[in-house]
PDB file of N, CA, C and O in Angstrom:
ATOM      1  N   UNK A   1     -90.892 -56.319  -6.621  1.00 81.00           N
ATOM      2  CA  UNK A   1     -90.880 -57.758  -6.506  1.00 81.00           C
ATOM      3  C   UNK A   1     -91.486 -58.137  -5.152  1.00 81.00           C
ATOM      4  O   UNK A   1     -91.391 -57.374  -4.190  1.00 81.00           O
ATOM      5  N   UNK A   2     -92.055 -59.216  -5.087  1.00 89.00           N
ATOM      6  CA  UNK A   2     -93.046 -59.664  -3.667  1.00 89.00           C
ATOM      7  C   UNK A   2     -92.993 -60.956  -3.882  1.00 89.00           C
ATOM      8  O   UNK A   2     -93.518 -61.705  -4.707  1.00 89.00           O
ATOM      9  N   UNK A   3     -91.935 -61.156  -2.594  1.00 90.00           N
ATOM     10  CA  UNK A   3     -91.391 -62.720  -2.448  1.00 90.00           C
ATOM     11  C   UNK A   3     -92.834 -63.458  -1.272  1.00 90.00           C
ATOM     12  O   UNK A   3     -93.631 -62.868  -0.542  1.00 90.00           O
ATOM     13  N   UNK A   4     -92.686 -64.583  -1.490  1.00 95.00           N
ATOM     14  CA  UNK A   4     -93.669 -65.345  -0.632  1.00 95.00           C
ATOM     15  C   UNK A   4     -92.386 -65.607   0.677  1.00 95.00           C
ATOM     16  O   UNK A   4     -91.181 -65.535   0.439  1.00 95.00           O
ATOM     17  N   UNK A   5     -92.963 -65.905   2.012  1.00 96.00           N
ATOM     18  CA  UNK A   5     -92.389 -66.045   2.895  1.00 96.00           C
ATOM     19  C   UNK A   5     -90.997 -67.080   2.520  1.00 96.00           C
ATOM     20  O   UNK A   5     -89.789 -66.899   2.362  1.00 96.00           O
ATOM     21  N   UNK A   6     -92.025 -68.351   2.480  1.00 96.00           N
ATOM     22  CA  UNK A   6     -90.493 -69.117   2.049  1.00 96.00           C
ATOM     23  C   UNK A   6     -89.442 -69.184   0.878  1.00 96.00           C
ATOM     24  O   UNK A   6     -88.493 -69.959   0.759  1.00 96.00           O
ATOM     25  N   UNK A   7     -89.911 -68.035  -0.066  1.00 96.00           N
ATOM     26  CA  UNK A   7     -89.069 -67.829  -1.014  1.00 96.00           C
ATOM     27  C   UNK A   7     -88.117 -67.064  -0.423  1.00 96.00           C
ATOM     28  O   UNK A   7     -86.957 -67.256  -0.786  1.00 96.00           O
ATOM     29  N   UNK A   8     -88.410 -65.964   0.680  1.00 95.00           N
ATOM     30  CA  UNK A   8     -88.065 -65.034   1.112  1.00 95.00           C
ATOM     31  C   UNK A   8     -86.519 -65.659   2.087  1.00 95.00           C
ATOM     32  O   UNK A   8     -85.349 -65.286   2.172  1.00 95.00           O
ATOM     33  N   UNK A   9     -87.238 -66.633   2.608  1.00 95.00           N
ATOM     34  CA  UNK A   9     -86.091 -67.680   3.356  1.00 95.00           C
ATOM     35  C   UNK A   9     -85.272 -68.315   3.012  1.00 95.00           C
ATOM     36  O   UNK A   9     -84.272 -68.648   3.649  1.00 95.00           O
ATOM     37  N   UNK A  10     -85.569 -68.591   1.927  1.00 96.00           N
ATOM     38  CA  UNK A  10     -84.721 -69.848   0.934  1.00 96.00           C
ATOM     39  C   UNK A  10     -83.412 -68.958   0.633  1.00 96.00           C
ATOM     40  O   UNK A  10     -82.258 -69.262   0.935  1.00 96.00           O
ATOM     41  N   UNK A  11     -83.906 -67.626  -0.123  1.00 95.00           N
ATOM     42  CA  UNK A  11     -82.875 -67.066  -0.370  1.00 95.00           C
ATOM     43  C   UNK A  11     -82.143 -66.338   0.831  1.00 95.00           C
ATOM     44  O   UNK A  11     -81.016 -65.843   0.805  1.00 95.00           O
ATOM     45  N   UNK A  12     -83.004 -66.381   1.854  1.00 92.00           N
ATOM     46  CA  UNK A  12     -81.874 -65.431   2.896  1.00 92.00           C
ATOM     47  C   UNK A  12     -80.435 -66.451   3.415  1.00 92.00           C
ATOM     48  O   UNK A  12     -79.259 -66.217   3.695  1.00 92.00           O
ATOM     49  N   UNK A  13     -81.574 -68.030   3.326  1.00 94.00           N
ATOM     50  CA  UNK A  13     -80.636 -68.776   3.785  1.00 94.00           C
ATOM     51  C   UNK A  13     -79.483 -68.695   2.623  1.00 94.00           C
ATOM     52  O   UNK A  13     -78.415 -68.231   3.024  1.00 94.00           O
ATOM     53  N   UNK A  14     -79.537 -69.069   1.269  1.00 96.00           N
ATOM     54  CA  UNK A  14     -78.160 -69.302   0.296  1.00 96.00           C
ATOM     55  C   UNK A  14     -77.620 -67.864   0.899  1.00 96.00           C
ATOM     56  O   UNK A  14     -76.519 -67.839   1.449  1.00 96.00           O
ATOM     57  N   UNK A  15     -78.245 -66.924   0.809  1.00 93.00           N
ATOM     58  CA  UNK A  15     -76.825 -65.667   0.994  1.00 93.00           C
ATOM     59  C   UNK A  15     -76.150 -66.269   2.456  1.00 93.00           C
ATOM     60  O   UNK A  15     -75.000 -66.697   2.557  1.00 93.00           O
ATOM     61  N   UNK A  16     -76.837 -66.215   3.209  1.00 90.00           N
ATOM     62  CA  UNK A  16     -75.705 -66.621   4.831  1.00 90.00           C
ATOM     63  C   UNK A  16     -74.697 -68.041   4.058  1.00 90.00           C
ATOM     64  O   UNK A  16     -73.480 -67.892   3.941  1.00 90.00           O
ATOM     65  N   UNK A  17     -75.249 -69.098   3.679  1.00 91.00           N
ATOM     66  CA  UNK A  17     -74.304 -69.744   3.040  1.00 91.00           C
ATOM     67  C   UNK A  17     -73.211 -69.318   2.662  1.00 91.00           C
ATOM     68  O   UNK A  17     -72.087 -69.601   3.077  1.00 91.00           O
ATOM     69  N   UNK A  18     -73.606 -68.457   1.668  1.00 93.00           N
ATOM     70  CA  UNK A  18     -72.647 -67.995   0.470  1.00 93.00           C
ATOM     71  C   UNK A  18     -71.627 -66.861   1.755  1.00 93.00           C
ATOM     72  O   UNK A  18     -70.419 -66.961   1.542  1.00 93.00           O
ATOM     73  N   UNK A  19     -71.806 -66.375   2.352  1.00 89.00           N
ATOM     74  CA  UNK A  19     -71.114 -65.351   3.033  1.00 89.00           C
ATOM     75  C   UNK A  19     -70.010 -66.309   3.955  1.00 89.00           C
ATOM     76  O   UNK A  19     -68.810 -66.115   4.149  1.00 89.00           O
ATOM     77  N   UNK A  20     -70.936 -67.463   4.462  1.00 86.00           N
ATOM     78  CA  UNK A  20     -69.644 -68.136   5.113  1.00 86.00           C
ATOM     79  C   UNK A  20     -69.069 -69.025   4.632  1.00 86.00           C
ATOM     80  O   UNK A  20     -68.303 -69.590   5.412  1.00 86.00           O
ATOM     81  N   UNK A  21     -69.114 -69.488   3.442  1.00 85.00           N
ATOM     82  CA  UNK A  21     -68.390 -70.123   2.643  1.00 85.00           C
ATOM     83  C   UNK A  21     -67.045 -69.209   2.323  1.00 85.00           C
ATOM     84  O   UNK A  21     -65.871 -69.472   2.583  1.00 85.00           O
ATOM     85  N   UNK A  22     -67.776 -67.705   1.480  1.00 86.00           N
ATOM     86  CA  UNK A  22     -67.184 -66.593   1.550  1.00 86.00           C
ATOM     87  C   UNK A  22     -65.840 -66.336   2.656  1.00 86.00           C
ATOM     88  O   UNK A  22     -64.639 -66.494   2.438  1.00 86.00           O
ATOM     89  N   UNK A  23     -66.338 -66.011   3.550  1.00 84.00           N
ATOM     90  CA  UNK A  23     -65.604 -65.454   4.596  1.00 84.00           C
ATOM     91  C   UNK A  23     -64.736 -66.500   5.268  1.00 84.00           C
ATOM     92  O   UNK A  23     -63.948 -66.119   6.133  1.00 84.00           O
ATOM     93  N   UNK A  24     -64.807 -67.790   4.948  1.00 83.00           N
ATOM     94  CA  UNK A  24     -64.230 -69.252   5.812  1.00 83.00           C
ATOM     95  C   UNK A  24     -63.053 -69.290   4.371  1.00 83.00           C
ATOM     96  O   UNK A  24     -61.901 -69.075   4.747  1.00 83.00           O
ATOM     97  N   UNK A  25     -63.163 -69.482   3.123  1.00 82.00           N
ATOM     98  CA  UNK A  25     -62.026 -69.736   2.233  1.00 82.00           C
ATOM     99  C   UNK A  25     -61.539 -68.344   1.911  1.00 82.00           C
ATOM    100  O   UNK A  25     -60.459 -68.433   1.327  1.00 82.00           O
ATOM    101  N   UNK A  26     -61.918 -67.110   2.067  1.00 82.00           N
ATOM    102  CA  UNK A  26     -61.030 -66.018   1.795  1.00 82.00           C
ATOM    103  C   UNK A  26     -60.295 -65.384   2.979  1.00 82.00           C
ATOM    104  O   UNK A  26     -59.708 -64.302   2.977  1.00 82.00           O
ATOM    105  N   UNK A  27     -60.478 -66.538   4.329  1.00 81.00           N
ATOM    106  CA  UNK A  27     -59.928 -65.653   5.311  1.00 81.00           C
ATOM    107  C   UNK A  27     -58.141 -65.287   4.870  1.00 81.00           C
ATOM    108  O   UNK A  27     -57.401 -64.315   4.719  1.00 81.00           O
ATOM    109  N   UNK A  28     -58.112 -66.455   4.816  1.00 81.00           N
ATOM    110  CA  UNK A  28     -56.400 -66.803   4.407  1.00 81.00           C
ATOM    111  C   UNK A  28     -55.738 -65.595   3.557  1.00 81.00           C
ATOM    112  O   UNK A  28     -54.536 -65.404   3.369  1.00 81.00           O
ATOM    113  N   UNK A  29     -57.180 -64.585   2.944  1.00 83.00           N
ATOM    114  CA  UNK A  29     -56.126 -63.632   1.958  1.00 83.00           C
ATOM    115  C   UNK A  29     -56.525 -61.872   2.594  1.00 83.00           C
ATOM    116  O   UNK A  29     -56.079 -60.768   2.284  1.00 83.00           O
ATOM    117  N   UNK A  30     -57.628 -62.358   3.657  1.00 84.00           N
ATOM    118  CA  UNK A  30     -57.727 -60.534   3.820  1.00 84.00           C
ATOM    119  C   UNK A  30     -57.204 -60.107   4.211  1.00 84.00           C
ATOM    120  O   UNK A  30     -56.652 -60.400   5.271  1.00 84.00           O
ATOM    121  N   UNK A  31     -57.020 -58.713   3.263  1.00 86.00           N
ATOM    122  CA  UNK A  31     -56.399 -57.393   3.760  1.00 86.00           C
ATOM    123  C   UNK A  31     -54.912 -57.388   2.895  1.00 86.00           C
ATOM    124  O   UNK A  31     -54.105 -56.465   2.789  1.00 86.00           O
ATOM    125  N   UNK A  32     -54.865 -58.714   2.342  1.00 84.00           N
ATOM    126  CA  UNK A  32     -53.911 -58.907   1.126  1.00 84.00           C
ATOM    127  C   UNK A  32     -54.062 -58.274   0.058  1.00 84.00           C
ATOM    128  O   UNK A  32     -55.136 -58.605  -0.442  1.00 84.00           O
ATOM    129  N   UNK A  33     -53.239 -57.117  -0.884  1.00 87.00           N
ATOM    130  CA  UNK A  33     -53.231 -57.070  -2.130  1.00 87.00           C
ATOM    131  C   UNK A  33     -52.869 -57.669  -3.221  1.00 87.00           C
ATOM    132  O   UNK A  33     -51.857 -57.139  -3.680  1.00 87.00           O
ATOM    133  N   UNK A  34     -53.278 -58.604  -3.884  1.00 84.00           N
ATOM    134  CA  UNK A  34     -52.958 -59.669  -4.923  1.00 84.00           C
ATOM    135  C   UNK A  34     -54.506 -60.181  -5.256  1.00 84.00           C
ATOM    136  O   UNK A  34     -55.634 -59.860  -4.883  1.00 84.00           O
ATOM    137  N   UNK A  35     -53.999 -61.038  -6.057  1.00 83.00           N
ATOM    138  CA  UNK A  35     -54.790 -61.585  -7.109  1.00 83.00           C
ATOM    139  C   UNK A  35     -54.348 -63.031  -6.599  1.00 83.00           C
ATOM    140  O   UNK A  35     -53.602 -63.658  -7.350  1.00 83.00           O
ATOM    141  N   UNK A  36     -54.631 -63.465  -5.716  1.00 76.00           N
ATOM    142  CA  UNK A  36     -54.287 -64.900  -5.325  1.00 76.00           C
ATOM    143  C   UNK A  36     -54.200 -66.221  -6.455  1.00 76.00           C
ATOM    144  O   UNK A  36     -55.222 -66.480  -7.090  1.00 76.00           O
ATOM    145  N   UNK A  37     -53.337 -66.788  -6.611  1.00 78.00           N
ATOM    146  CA  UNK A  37     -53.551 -67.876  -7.799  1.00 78.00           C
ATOM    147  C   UNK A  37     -53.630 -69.409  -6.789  1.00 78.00           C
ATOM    148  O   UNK A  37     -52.597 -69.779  -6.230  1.00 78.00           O
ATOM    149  N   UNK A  38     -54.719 -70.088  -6.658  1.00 76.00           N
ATOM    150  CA  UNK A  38     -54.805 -70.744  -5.711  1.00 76.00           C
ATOM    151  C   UNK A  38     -55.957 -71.668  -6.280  1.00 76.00           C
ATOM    152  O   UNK A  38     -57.134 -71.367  -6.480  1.00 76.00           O
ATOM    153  N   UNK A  39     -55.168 -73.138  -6.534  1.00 74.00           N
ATOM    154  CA  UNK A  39     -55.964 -74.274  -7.314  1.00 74.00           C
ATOM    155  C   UNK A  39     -56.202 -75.120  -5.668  1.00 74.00           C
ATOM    156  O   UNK A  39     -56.913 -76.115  -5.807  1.00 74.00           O
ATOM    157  N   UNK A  40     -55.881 -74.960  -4.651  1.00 73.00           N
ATOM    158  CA  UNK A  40     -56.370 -75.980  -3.476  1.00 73.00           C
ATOM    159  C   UNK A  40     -56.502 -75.102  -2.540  1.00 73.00           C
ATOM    160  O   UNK A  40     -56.172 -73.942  -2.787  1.00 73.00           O
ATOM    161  N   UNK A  41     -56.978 -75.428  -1.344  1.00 73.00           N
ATOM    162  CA  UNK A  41     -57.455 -75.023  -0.209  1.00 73.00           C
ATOM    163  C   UNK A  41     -56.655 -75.118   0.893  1.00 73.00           C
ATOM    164  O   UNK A  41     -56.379 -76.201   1.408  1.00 73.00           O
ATOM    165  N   UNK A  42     -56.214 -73.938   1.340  1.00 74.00           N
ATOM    166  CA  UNK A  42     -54.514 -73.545   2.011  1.00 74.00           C
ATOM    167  C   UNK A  42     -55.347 -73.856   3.563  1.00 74.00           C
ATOM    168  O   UNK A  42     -54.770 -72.978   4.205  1.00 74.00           O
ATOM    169  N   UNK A  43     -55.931 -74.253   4.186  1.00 78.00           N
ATOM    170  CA  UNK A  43     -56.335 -74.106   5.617  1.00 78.00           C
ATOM    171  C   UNK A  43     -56.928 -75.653   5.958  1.00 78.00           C
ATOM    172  O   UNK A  43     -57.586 -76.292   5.137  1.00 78.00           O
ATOM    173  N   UNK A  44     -56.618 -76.097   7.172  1.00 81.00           N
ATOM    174  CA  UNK A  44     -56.806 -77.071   7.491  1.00 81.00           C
ATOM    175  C   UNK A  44     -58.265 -77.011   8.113  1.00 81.00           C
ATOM    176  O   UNK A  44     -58.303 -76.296   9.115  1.00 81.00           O
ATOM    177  N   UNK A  45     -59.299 -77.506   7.811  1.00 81.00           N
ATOM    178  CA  UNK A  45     -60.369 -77.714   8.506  1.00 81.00           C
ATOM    179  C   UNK A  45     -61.127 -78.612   8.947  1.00 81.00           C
ATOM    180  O   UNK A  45     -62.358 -78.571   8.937  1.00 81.00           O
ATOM    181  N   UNK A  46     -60.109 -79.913   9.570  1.00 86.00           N
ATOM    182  CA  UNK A  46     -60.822 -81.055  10.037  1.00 86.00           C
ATOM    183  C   UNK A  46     -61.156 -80.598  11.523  1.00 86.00           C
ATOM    184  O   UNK A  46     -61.395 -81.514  12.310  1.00 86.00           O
ATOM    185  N   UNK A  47     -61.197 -79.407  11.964  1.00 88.00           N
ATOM    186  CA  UNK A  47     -61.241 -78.862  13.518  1.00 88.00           C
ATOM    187  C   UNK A  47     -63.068 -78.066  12.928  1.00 88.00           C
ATOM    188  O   UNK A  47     -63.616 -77.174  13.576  1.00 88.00           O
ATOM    189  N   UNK A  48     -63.425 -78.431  12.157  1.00 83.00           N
ATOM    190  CA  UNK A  48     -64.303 -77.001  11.703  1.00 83.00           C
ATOM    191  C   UNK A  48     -63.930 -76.027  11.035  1.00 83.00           C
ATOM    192  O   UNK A  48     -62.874 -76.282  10.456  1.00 83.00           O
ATOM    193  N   UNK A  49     -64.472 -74.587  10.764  1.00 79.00           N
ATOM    194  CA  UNK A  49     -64.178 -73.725  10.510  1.00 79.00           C
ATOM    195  C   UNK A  49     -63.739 -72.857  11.292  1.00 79.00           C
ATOM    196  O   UNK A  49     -64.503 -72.662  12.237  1.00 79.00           O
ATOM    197  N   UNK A  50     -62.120 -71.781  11.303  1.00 80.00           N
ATOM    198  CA  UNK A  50     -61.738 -71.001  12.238  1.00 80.00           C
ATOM    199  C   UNK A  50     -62.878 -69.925  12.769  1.00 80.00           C
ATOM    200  O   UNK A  50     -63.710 -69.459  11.991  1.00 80.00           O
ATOM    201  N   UNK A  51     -62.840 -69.639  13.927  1.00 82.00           N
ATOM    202  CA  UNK A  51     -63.424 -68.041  14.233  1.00 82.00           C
ATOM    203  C   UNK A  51     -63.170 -66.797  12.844  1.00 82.00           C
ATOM    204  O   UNK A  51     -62.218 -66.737  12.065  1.00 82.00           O
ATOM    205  N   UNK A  52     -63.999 -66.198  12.896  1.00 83.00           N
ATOM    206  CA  UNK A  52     -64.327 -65.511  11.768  1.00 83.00           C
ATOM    207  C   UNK A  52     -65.355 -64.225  12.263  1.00 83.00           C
ATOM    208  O   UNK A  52     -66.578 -64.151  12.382  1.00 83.00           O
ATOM    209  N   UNK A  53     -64.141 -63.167  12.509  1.00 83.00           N
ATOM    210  CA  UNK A  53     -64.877 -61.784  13.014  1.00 83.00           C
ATOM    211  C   UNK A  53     -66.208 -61.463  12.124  1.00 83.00           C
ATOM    212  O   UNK A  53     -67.351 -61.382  12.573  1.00 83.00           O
ATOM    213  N   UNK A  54     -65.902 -61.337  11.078  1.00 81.00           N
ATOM    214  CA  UNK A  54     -67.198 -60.932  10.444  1.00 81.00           C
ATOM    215  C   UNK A  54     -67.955 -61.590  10.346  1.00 81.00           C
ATOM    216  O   UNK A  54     -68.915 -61.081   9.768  1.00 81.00           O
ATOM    217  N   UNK A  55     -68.142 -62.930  10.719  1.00 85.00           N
ATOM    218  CA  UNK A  55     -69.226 -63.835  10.620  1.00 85.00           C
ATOM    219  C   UNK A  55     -70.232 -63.879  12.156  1.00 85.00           C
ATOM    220  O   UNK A  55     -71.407 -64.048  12.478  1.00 85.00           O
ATOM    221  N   UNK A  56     -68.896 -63.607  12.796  1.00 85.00           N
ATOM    222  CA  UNK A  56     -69.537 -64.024  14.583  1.00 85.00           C
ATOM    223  C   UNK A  56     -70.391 -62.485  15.137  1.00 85.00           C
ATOM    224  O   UNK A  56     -71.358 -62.441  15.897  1.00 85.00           O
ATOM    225  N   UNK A  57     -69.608 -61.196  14.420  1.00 84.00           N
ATOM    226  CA  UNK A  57     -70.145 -59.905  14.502  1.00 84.00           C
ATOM    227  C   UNK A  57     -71.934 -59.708  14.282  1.00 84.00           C
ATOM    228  O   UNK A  57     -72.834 -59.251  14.988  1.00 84.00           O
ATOM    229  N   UNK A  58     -71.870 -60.246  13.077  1.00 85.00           N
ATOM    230  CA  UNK A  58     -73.313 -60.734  12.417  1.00 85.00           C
ATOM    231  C   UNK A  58     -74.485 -61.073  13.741  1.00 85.00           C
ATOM    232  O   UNK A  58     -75.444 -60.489  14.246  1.00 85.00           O
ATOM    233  N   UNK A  59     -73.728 -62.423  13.939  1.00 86.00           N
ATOM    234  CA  UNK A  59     -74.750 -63.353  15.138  1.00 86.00           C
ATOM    235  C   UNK A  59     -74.833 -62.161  16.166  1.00 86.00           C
ATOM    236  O   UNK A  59     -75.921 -61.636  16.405  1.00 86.00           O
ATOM    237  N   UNK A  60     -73.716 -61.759  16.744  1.00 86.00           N
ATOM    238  CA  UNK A  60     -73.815 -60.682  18.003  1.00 86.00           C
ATOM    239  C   UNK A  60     -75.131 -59.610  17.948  1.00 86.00           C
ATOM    240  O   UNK A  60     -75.814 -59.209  18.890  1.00 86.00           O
ATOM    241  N   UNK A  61     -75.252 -59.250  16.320  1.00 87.00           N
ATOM    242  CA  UNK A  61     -76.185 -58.488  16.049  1.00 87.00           C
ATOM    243  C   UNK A  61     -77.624 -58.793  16.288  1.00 87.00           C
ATOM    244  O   UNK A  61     -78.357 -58.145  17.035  1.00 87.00           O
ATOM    245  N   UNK A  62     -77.976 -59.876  15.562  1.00 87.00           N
ATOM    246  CA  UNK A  62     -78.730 -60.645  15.343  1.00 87.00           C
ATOM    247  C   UNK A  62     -79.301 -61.038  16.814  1.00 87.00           C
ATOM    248  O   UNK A  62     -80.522 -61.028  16.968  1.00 87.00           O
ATOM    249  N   UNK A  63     -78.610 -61.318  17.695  1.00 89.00           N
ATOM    250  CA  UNK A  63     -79.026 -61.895  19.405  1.00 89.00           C
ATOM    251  C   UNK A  63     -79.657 -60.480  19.359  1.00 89.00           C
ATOM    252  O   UNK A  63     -80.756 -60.126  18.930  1.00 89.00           O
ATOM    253  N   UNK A  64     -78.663 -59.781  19.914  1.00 89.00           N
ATOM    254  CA  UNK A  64     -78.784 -58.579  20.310  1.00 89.00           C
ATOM    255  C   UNK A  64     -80.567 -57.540  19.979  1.00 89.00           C
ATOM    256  O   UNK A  64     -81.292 -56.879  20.722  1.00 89.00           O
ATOM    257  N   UNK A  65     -80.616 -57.884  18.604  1.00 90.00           N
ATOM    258  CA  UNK A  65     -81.807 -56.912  17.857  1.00 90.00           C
ATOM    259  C   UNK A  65     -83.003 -58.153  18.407  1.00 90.00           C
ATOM    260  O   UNK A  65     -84.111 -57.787  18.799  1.00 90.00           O
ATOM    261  N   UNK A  66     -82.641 -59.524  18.374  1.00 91.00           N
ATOM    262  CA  UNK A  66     -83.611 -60.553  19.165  1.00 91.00           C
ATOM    263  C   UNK A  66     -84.393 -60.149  20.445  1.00 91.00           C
ATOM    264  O   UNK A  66     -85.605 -60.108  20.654  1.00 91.00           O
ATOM    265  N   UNK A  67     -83.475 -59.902  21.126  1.00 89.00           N
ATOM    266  CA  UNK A  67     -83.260 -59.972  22.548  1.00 89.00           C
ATOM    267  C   UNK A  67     -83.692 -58.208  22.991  1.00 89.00           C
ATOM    268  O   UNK A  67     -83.819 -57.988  24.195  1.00 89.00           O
ATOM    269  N   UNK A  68     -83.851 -57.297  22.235  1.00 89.00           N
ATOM    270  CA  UNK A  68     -83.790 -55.933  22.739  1.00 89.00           C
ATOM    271  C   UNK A  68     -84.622 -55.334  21.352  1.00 89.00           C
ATOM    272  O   UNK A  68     -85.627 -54.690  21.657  1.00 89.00           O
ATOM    273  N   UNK A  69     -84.488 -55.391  20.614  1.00 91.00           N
ATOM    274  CA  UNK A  69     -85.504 -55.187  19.865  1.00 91.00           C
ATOM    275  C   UNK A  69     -84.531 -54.306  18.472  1.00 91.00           C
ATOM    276  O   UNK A  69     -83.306 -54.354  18.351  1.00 91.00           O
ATOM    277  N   UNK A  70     -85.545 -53.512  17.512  1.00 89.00           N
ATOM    278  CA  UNK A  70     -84.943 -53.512  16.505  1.00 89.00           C
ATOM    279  C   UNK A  70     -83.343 -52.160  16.270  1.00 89.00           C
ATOM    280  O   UNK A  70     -82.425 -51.868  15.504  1.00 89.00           O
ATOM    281  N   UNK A  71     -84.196 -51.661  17.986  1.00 88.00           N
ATOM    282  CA  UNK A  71     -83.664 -49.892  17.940  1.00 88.00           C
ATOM    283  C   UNK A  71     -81.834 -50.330  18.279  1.00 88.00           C
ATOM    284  O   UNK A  71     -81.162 -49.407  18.739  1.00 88.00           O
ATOM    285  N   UNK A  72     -81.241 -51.460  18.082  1.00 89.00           N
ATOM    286  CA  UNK A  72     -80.342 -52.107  18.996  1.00 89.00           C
ATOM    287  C   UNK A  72     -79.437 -51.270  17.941  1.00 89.00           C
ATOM    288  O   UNK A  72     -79.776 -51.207  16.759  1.00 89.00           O
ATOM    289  N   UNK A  73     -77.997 -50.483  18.541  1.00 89.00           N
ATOM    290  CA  UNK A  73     -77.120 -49.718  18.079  1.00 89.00           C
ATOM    291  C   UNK A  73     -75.919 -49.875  18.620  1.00 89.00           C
ATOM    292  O   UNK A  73     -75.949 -50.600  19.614  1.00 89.00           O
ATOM    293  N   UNK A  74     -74.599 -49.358  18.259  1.00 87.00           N
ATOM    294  CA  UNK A  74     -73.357 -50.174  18.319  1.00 87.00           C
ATOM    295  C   UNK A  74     -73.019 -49.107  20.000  1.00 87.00           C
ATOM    296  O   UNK A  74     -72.238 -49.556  20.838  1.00 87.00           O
ATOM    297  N   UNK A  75     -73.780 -47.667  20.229  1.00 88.00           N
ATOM    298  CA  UNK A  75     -73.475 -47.477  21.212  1.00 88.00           C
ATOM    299  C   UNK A  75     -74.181 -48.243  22.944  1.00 88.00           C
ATOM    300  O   UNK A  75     -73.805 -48.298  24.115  1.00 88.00           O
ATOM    301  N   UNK A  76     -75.427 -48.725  22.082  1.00 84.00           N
ATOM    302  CA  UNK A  76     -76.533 -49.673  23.017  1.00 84.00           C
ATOM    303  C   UNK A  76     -75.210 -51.240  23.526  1.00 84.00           C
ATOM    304  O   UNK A  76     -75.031 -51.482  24.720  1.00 84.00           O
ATOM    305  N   UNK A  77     -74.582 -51.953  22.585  1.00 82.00           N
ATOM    306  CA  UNK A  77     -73.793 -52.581  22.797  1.00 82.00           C
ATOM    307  C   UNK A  77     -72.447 -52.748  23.631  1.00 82.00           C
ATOM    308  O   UNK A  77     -72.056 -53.576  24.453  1.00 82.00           O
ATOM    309  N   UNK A  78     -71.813 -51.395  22.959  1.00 83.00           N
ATOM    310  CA  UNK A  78     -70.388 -50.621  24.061  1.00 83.00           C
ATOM    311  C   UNK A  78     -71.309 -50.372  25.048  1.00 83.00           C
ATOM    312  O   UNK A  78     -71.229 -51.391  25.733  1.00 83.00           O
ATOM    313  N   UNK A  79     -71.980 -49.795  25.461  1.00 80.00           N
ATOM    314  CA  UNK A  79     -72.531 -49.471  27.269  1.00 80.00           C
ATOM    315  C   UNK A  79     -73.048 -50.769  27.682  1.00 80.00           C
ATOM    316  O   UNK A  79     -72.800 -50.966  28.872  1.00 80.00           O
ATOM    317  N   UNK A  80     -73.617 -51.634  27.176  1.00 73.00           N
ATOM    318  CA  UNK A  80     -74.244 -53.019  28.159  1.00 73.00           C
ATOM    319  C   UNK A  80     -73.035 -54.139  27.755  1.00 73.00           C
ATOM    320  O   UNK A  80     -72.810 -55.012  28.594  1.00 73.00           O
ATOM    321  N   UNK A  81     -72.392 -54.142  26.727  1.00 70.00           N
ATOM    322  CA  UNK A  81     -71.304 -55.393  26.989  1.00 70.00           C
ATOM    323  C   UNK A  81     -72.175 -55.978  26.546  1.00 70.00           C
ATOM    324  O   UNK A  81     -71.706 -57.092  26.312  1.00 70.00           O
ATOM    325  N   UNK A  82     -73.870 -55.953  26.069  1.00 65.00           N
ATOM    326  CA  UNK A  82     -74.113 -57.374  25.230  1.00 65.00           C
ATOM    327  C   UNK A  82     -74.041 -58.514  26.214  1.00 65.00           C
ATOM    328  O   UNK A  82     -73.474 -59.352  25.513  1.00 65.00           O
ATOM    329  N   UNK A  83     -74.287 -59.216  27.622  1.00 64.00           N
ATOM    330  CA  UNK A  83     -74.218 -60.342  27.874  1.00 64.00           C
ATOM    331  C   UNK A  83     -74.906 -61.774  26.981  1.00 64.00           C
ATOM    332  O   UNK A  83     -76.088 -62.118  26.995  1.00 64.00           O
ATOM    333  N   UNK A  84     -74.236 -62.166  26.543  1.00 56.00           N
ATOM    334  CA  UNK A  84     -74.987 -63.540  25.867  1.00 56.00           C
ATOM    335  C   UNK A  84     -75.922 -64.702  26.437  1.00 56.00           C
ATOM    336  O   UNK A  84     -76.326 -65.591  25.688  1.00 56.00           O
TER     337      UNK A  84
END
């Protein structure tokens, strides 16, 4: 398959959507075993959306491989602290 650039974007953008949509309404259950039965939305979000490790981990990456290039690795990170 051979996406055109902005097809290529369109969809990168819905997945990041979909992941923090994802990760913002299922925080409330991870690491829970159940089958949640849940007709409303248990979290208050007139503040925004809470901090969200796996979402903010992402961006860290993302600067990081920006900013230093692609070879960027989790031991490149633990030794420089990553300044932002």
């Amino acid at each position: 398959m051979v996406l055109k650039l902005n097809e290529f974007r369109d969809k990168l953008a819905g997945c990041w959507a979909g992941k923090n949509v994802g990760g913002v309404l299922g925080a409330p259950f991870e690491c829970k075993r159940m089958v949640p039965d849940v007709d409303f939305y248990i979290q208050d979000l007139s503040m925004g959306p809470p901090a969200n490790d796996d979402l903010d981990l992402q961006i860290v990456w993302l600067a990081a491989v920006e900013r230093y290039g692609r070879n960027v690795n989790a031991p490149f990170l633990a030794i420089t602290g990553f300044p932002m």
